[in-house]
Coordinates of C-alpha atoms and ligand atoms in Angstrom, one line a residue:
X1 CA 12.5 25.0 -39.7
X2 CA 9.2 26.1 -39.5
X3 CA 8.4 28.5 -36.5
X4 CA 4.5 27.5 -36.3
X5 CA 3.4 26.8 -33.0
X6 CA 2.8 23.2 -32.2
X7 CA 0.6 22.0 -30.2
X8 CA -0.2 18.1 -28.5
X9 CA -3.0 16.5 -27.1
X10 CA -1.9 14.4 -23.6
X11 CA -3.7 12.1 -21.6
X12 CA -3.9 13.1 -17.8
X13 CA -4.5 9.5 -17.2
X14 CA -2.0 7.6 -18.9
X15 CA 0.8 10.2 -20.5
X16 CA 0.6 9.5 -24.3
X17 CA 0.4 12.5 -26.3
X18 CA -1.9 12.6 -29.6
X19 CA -1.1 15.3 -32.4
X20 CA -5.2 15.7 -33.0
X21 CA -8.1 15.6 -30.2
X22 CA -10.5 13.0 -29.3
X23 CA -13.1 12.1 -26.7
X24 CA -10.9 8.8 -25.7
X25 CA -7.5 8.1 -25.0
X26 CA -6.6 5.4 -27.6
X27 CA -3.7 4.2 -25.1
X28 CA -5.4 3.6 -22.4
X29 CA -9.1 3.5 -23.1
X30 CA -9.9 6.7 -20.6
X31 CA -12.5 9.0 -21.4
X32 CA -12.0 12.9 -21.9
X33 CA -8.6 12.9 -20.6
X34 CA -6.7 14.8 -23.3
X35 CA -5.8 18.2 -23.0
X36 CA -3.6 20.8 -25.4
X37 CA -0.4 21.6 -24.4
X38 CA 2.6 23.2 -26.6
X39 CA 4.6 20.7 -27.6
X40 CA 8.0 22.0 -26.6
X41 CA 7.1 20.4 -23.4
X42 CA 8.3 17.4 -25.2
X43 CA 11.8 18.5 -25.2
X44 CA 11.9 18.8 -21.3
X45 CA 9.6 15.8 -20.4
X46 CA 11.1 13.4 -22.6
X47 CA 14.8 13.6 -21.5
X48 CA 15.8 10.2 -20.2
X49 CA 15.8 9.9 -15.7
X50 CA 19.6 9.6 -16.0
X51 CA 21.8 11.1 -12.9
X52 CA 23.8 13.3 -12.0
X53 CA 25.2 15.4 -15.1
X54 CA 22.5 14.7 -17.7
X55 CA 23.4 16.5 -21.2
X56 CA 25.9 15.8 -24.2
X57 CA 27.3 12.3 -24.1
X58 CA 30.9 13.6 -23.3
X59 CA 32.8 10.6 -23.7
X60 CA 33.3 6.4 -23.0
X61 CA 31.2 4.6 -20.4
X62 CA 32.9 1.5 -18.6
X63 CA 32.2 -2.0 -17.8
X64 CA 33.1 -4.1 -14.9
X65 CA 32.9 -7.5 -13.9
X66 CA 29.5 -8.8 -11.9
X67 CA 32.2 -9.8 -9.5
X68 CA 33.5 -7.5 -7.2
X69 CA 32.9 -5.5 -3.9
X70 CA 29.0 -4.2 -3.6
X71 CA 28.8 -2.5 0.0
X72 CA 24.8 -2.4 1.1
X73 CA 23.9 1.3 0.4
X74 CA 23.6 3.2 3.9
X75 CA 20.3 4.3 5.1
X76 CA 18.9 7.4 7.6
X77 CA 16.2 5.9 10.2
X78 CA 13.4 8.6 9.6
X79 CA 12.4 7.9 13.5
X80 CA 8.9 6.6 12.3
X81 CA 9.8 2.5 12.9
X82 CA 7.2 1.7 10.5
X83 CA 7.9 4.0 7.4
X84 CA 11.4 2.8 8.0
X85 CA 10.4 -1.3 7.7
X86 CA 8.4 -0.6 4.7
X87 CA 11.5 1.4 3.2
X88 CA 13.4 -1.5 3.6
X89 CA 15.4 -0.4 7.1
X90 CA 15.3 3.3 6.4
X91 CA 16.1 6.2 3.1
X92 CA 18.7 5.6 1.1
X93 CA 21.0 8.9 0.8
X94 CA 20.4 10.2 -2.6
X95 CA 17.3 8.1 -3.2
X96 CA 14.0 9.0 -4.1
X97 CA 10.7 7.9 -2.6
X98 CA 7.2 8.8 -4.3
X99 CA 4.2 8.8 -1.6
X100 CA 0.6 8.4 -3.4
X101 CA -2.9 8.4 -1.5
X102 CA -6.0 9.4 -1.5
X103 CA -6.4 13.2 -0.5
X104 CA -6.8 13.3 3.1
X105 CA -5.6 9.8 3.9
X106 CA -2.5 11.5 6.2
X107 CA 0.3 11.8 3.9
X108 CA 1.0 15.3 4.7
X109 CA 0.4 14.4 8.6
X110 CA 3.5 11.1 7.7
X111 CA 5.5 13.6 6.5
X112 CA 5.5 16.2 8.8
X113 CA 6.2 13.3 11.7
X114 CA 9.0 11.8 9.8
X115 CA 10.5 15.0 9.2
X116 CA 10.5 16.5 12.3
X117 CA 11.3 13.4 13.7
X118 CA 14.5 13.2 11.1
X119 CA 15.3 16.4 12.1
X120 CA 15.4 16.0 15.9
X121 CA 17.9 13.2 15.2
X122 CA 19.9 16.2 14.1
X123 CA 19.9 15.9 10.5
X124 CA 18.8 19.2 8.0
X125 CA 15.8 18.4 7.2
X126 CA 13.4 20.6 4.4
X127 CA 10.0 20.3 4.3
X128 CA 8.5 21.9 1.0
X129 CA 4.6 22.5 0.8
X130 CA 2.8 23.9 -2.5
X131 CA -0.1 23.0 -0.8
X132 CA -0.4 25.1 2.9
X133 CA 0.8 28.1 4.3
X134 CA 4.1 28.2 6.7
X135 CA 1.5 29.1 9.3
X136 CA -0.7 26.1 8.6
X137 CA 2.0 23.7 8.7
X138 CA 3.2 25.6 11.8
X139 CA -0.3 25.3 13.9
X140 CA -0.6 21.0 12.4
X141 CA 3.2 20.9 13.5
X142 CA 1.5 22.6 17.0
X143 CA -1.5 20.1 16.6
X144 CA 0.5 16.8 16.5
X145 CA 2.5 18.0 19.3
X146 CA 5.6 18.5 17.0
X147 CA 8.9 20.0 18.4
X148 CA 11.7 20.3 15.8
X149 CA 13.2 23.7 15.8
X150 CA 15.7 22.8 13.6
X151 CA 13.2 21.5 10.6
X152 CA 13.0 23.9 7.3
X153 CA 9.7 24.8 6.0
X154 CA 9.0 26.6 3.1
X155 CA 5.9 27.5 1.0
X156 CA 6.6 27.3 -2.9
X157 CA 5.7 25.9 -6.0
X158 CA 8.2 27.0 -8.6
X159 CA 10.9 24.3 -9.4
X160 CA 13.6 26.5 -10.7
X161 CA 12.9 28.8 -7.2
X162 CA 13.4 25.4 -5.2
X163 CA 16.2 24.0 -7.3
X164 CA 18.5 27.1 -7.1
X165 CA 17.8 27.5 -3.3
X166 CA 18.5 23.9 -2.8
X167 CA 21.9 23.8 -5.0
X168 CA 23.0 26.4 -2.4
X169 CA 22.4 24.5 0.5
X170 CA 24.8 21.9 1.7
X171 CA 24.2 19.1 4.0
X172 CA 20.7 18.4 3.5
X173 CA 19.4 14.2 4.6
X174 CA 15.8 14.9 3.3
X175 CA 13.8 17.2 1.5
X176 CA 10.1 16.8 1.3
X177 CA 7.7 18.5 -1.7
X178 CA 4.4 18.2 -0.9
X179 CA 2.8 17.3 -3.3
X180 CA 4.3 16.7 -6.6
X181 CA 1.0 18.3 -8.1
X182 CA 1.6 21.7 -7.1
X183 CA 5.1 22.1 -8.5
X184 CA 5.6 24.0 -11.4
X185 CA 8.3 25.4 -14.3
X186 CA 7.2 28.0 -16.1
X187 CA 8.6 26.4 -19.5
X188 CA 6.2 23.9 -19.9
X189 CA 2.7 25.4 -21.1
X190 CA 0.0 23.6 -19.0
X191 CA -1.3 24.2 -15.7
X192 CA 0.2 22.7 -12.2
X193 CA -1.1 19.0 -11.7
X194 CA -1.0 17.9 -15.8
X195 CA 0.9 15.3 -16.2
X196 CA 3.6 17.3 -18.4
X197 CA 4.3 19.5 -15.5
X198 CA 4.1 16.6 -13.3
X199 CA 6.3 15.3 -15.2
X200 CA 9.0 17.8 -15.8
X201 CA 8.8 19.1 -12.5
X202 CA 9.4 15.5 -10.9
X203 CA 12.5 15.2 -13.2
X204 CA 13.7 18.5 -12.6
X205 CA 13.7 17.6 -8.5
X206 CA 14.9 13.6 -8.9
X207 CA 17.7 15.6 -10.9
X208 CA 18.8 17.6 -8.2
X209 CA 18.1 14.9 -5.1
X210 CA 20.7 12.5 -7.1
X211 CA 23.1 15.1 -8.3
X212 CA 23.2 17.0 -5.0
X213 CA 23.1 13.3 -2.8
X214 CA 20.0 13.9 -0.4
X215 CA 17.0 12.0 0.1
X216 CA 13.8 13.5 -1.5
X217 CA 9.9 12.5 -0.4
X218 CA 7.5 13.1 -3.5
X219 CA 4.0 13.1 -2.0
X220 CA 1.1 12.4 -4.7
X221 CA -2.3 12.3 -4.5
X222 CA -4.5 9.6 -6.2
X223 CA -7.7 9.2 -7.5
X224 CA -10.6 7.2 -5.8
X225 CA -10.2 4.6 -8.4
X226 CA -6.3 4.1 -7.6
X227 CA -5.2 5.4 -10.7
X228 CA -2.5 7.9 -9.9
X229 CA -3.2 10.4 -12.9
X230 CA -0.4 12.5 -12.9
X231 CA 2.4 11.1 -10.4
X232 CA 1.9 7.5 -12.5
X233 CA 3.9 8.9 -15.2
X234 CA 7.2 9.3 -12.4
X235 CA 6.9 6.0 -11.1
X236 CA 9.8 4.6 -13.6
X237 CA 11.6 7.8 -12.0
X238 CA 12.0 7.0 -8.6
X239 CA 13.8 4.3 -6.3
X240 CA 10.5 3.3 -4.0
X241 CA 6.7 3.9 -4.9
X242 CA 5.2 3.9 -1.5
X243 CA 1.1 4.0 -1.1
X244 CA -0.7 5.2 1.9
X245 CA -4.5 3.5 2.1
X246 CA -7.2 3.1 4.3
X247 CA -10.5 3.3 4.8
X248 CA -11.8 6.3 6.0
X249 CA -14.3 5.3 8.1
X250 CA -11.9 3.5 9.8
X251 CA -8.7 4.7 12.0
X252 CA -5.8 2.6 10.7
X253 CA -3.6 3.2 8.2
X254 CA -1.4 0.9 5.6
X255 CA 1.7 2.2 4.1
X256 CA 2.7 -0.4 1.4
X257 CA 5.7 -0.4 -1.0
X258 CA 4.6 -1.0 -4.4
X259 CA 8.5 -0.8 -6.0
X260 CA 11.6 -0.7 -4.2
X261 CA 14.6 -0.9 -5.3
X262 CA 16.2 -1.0 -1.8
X263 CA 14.2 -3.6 -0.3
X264 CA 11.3 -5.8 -0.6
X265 CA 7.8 -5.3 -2.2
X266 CA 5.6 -6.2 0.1
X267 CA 6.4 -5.1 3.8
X268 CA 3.7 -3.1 5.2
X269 CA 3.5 -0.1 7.9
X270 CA 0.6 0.2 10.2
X271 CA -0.6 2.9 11.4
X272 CA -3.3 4.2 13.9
X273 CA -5.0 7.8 13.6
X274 CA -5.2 9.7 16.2
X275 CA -6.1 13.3 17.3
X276 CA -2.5 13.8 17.9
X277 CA -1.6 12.4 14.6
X278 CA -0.6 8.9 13.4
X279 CA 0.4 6.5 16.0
X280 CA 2.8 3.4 14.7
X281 CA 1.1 -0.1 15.3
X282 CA 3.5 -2.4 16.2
X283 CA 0.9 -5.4 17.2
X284 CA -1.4 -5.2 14.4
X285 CA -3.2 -8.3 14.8
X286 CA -4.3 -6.6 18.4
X287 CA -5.5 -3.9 16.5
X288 CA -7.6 -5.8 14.2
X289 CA -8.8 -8.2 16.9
X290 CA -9.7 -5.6 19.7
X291 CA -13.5 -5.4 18.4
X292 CA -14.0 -8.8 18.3
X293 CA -17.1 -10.1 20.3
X294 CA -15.9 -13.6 22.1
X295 CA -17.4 -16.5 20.3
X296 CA -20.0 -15.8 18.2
X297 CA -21.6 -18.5 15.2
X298 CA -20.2 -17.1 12.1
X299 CA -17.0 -16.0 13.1
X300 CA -13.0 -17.4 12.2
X301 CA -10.1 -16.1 13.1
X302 CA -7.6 -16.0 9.9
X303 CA -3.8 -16.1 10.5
X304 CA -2.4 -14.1 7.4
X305 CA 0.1 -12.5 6.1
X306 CA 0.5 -8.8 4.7
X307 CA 4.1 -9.2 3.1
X308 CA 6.3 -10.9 5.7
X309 CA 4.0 -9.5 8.5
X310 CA 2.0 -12.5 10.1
X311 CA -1.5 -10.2 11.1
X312 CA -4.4 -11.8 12.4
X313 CA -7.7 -11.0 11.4
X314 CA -11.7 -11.7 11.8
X315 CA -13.8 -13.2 9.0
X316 CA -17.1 -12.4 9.7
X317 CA -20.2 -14.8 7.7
X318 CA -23.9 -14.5 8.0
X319 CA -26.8 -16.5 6.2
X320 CA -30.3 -15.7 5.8
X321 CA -32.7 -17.4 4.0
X322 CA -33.7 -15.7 1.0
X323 CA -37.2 -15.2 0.5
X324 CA -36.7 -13.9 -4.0
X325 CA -35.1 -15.2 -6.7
X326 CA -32.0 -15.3 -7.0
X327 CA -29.8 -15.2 -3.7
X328 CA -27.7 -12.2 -2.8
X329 CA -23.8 -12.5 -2.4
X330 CA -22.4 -9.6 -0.5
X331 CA -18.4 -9.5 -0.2
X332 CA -16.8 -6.7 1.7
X333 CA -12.9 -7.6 2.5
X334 CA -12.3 -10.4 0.1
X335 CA -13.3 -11.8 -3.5
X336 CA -16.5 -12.1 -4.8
X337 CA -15.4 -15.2 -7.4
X338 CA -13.6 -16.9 -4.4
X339 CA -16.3 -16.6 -2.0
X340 CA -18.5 -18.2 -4.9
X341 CA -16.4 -21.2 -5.4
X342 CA -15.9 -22.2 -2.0
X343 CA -19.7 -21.9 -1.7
X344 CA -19.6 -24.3 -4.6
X345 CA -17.1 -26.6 -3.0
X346 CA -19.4 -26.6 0.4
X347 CA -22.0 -27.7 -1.3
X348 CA -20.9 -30.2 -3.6
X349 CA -18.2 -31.8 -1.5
X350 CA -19.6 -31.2 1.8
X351 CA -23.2 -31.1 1.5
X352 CA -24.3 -27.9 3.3
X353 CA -27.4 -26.4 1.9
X354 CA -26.6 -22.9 0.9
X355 CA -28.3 -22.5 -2.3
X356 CA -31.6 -20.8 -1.4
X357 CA -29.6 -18.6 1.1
X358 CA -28.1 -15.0 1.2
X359 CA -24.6 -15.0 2.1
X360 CA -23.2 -11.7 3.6
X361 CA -18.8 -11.6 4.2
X362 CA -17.0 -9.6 6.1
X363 CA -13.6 -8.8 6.7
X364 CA -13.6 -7.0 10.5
X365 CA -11.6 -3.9 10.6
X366 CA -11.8 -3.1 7.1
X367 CA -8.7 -4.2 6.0
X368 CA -8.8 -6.7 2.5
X369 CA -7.4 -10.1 2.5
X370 CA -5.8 -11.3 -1.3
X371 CA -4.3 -14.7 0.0
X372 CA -5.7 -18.0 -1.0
X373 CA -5.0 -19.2 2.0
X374 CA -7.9 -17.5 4.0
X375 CA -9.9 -19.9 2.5
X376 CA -10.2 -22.3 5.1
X377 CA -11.4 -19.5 7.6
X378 CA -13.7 -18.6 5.5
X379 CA -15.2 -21.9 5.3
X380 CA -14.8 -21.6 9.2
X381 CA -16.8 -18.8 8.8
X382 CA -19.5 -20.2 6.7
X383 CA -20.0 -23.6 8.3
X384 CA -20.1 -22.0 11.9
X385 CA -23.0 -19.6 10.5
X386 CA -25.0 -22.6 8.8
X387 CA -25.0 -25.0 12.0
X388 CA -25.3 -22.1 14.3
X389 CA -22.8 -23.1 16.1
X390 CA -19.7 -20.6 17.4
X391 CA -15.8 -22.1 16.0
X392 CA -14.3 -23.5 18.7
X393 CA -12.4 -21.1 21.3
X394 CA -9.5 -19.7 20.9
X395 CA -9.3 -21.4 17.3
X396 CA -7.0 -19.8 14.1
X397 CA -7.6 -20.8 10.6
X398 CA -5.4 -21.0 7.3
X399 CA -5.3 -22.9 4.4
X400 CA -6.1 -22.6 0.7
X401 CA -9.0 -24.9 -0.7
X402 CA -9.0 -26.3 -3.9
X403 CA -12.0 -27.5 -6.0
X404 CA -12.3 -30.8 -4.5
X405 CA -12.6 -29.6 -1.1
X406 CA -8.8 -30.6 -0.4
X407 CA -6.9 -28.1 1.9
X408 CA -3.6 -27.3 0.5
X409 CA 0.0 -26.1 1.9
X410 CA 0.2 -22.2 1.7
X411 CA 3.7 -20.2 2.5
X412 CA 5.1 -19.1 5.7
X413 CA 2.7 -21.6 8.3
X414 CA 5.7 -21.1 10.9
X415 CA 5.1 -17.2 11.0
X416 CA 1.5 -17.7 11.0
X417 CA 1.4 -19.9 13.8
X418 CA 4.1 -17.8 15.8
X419 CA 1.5 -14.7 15.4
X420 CA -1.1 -17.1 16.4
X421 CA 0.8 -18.3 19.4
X422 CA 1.9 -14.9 20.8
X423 CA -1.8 -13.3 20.5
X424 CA -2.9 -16.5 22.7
X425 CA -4.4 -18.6 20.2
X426 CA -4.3 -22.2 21.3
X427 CA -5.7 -24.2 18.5
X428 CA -5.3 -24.0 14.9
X429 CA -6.7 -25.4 11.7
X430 CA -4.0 -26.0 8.9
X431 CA -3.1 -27.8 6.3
X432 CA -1.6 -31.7 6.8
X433 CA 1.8 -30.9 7.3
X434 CA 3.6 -32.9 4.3
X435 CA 7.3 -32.4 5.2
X436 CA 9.0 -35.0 6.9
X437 CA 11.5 -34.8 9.5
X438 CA 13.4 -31.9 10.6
X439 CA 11.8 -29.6 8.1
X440 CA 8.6 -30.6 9.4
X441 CA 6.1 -28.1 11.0
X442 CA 6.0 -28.5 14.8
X443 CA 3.6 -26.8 17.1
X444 CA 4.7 -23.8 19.7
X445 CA 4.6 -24.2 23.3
X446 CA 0.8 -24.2 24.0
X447 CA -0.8 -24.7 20.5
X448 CA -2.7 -27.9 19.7
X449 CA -2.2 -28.1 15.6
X450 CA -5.4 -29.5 13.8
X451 CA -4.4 -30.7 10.6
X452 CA -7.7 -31.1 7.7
X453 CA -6.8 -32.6 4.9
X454 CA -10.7 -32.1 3.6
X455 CA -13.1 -29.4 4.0
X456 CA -15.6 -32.1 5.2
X457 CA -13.3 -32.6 8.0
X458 CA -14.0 -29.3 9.4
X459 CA -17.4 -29.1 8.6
X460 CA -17.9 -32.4 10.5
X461 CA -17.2 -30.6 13.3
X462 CA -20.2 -28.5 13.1
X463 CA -23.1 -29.8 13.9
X464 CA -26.4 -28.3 12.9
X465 CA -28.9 -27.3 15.6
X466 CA -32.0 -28.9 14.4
X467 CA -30.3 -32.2 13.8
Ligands
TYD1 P1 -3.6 15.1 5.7 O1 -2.3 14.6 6.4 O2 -3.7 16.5 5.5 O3 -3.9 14.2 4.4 P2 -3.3 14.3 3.0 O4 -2.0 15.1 3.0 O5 -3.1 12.9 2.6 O6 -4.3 15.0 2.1 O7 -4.8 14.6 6.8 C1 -6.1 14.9 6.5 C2 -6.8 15.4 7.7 O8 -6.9 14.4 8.7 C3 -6.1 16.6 8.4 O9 -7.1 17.6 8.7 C4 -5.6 16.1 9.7 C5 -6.4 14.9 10.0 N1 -5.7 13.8 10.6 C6 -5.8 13.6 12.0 O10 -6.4 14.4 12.7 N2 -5.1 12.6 12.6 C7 -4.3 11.8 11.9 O11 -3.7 10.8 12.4 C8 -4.2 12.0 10.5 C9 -3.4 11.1 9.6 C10 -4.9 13.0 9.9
MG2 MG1 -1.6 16.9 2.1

């Protein structure tokens, strides 16, 4: 065998390794993304995420039956209500959770709350930082008004440091490295943050967290444009992919699972930010509602939903006429090709005169809304701005729209109309309830149910101001 050094070109965006250099990552289109690294990497990057003793096949596997006793696995309460919901009722012993976000969204700031909460509860809990000095993590521990004597903190970086320490420690529920992009083994030739060393090191760790049976937090940072370079490439890895967003000029948080194999995919955590750290939401419709101004034209009230959450939020429209060419369409919150269409359908089915107007949409709070089914408020929205004319108090709004103008079923109305019910709400639009009987829809104490079967129906209701 030949003993030249080889060497491999990687993409930091997607993974795939090239044997010669170019400006563009053939895989995945990115620009300027490859970078050299010794190829031997290969050897410890490419070993297959299997647990506990990885190695030489050392005998027979064996089958059972689909039937058969399957106990639900048990799970730690991390003491943060919300993290625990969107974990699916708390960590899994021996699981492992990978936390992406933007840098300075508050991931450190979850971690250290859930670990010191975890630890309070009396369970050995390590918290691992590449990134900050035990004396910084001490004084933000101090600053968020943290007491947990009992929680571990260490300041490394060096996986085979952390693994050997950890293999000699017994008992431990959690262990926390923060981030993933600081960890590093000295056998793989590229620098802290590539996605070889990402890789590698992230094995290396989900190695030990399933082989020694404690719960392990992976905390990754993202890029602006979502695309986790880096921590991506350990997303087949490990058991929950968990993403922390928000806006920044805005103080609340959404932790959303994006895979989970102990629970469901789309539960959500809210979160508030506060000087004292991150404050659970447990109400977040109140949240997103508090700024609302009364009744004012242009305004709906939507009743979604953010996985099985019900949350009720403000669609804000306003018009103006436009005195150039071609009319401006402004979308902040929601789609830019929805918005269009039910502009389209306004016009054509229900004759309001938007054409020579610019239409501005907002979703209050700064949260974004991906459910047909805020069409209808949105319509609200629009037909309340065009007449000038406020929706009618205390008013909710869901319901999908299709081409015609017709106003279609959309999931989960019985949630929607709970939410709606205990934030006072008292009349809501929907779509005519089709099923019969007992499995029809019926109105909670104190709601008056509105049922439109057409947009026009709705935008009857408003009438223009100058006649
Ligand atoms: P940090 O948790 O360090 O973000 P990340 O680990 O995702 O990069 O938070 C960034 C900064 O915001 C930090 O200086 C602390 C501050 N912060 C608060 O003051 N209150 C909060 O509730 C949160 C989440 C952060
Ligand atoms: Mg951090």
């Amino acid at each position: 065998m030949s003993k030249r050094p080889q060497t491999r070109f990687v993409c930091q965006a997607c993974g795939a390794a090239w044997p010669k250099w170019s400006g563009r990552c053939e895989a995945c289109g990115e620009w300027n993304t490859l970078v050299e690294e010794a190829a031997d990497s290969r050897a410890a990057s490419a070993r297959p995420a299997t647990t506990g003793s990885a190695g030489r096949g050392a005998g027979r596997i064996g089958f059972v039956g689909l039937d058969g006793a399957a106990e639900p696995p048990p799970r730690y309460g991390t003491g943060i209500a919300e993290l625990d919901r969107v974990l699916g009722g708390g960590l899994v012993p021996a699981s492992v959770v990978l936390v992406g976000g933007d840098p300075g969204i508050g991931k450190s700031t979850l971690m250290l709350q859930a670990a010191a909460a975890m630890a309070s509860a009396g369970r050995r809990v390590l918290y691992i930082s590449g990134e900050e000095a035990v004396d910084q993590l001490r004084l933000r521990a101090r600053r968020l008004g943290l007491t947990a004597p009992t929680l571990e903190l260490a300041a490394a970086i060096n996986v085979v440091d952390i693994a050997q320490t950890l293999e000699a420690m017994s008992d431990i529920a959690l262990v926390v490295i923060d981030s993933i992009q600081t960890m590093w083994l000295e056998t793989i030739e590229s620098a802290p943050g590539s996605v070889s060393q990402v890789r590698s090191s992230g094995f290396e760790l989900i190695r030990l967290a399933k082989s020694r049976g404690f719960g392990m937090i992976l905390v990754g940072h993202v890029t602006k444009e979502g695309a986790i370079a880096g921590p991506r490439v350990l997303e087949h890895m490990v058991d929950a992919v968990l993403y922390f967003e928000g806006d920044r000029g805005h103080q609340f948080r959404i932790l959303r699972a994006a895979k989970n194999r102990y629970g469901a995919t789309d539960e959500i955590g809210v979160f508030e930010m506060t000087d004292r750290g991150l404050a659970e939401v447990p109400n977040p419709s109140a949240l997103f509602l508090a700024e609302r101004r009364g009744n004012i034209a242009g305004s709906a009230v939507f009743a979604g939903l953010e996985g099985t959450r019900p949350v009720l939020l403000e669609v804000q429209a306003l018009l103006s006429p436009n005195a150039g060419s071609s009319p401006r369409r402004a979308v902040v919150g929601w789609d830019g090709g929805r918005l269009a269409m039910l502009l389209a359908v306004l016009e054509a089915r229900c004759g309001l005169k938007l054409a020579g107007m610019d239409v501005y949409l907002n979703v209050a709070g700064g949260l974004r809304i991906g459910e047909p089914a805020a069409d209808l408020a949105v319509a609200a929205a629009l037909a309340s701005a065009a007449a000038n004319q406020p929706t009618s108090a205390g008013s909710v709004y869901f319901g999908e729209v299709g081409l015609s103008g017709e106003v279609r079923q959309v999931a989960q109305a019985e949630a929607r109309l709970k939410e709606a019910q205990k934030l006072g709400f008292e009349h809501v639009f929907l779509p005519r309830r089709i099923a019969r009987g007992r499995n029809r829809l019926v109105a909670p104490d104190g709601v008056r149910l509105e049922e439109i079967g057409h947009l026009s129906d709705l935008t009857a209701s408003f009438t223009p101001e100058e006649g």
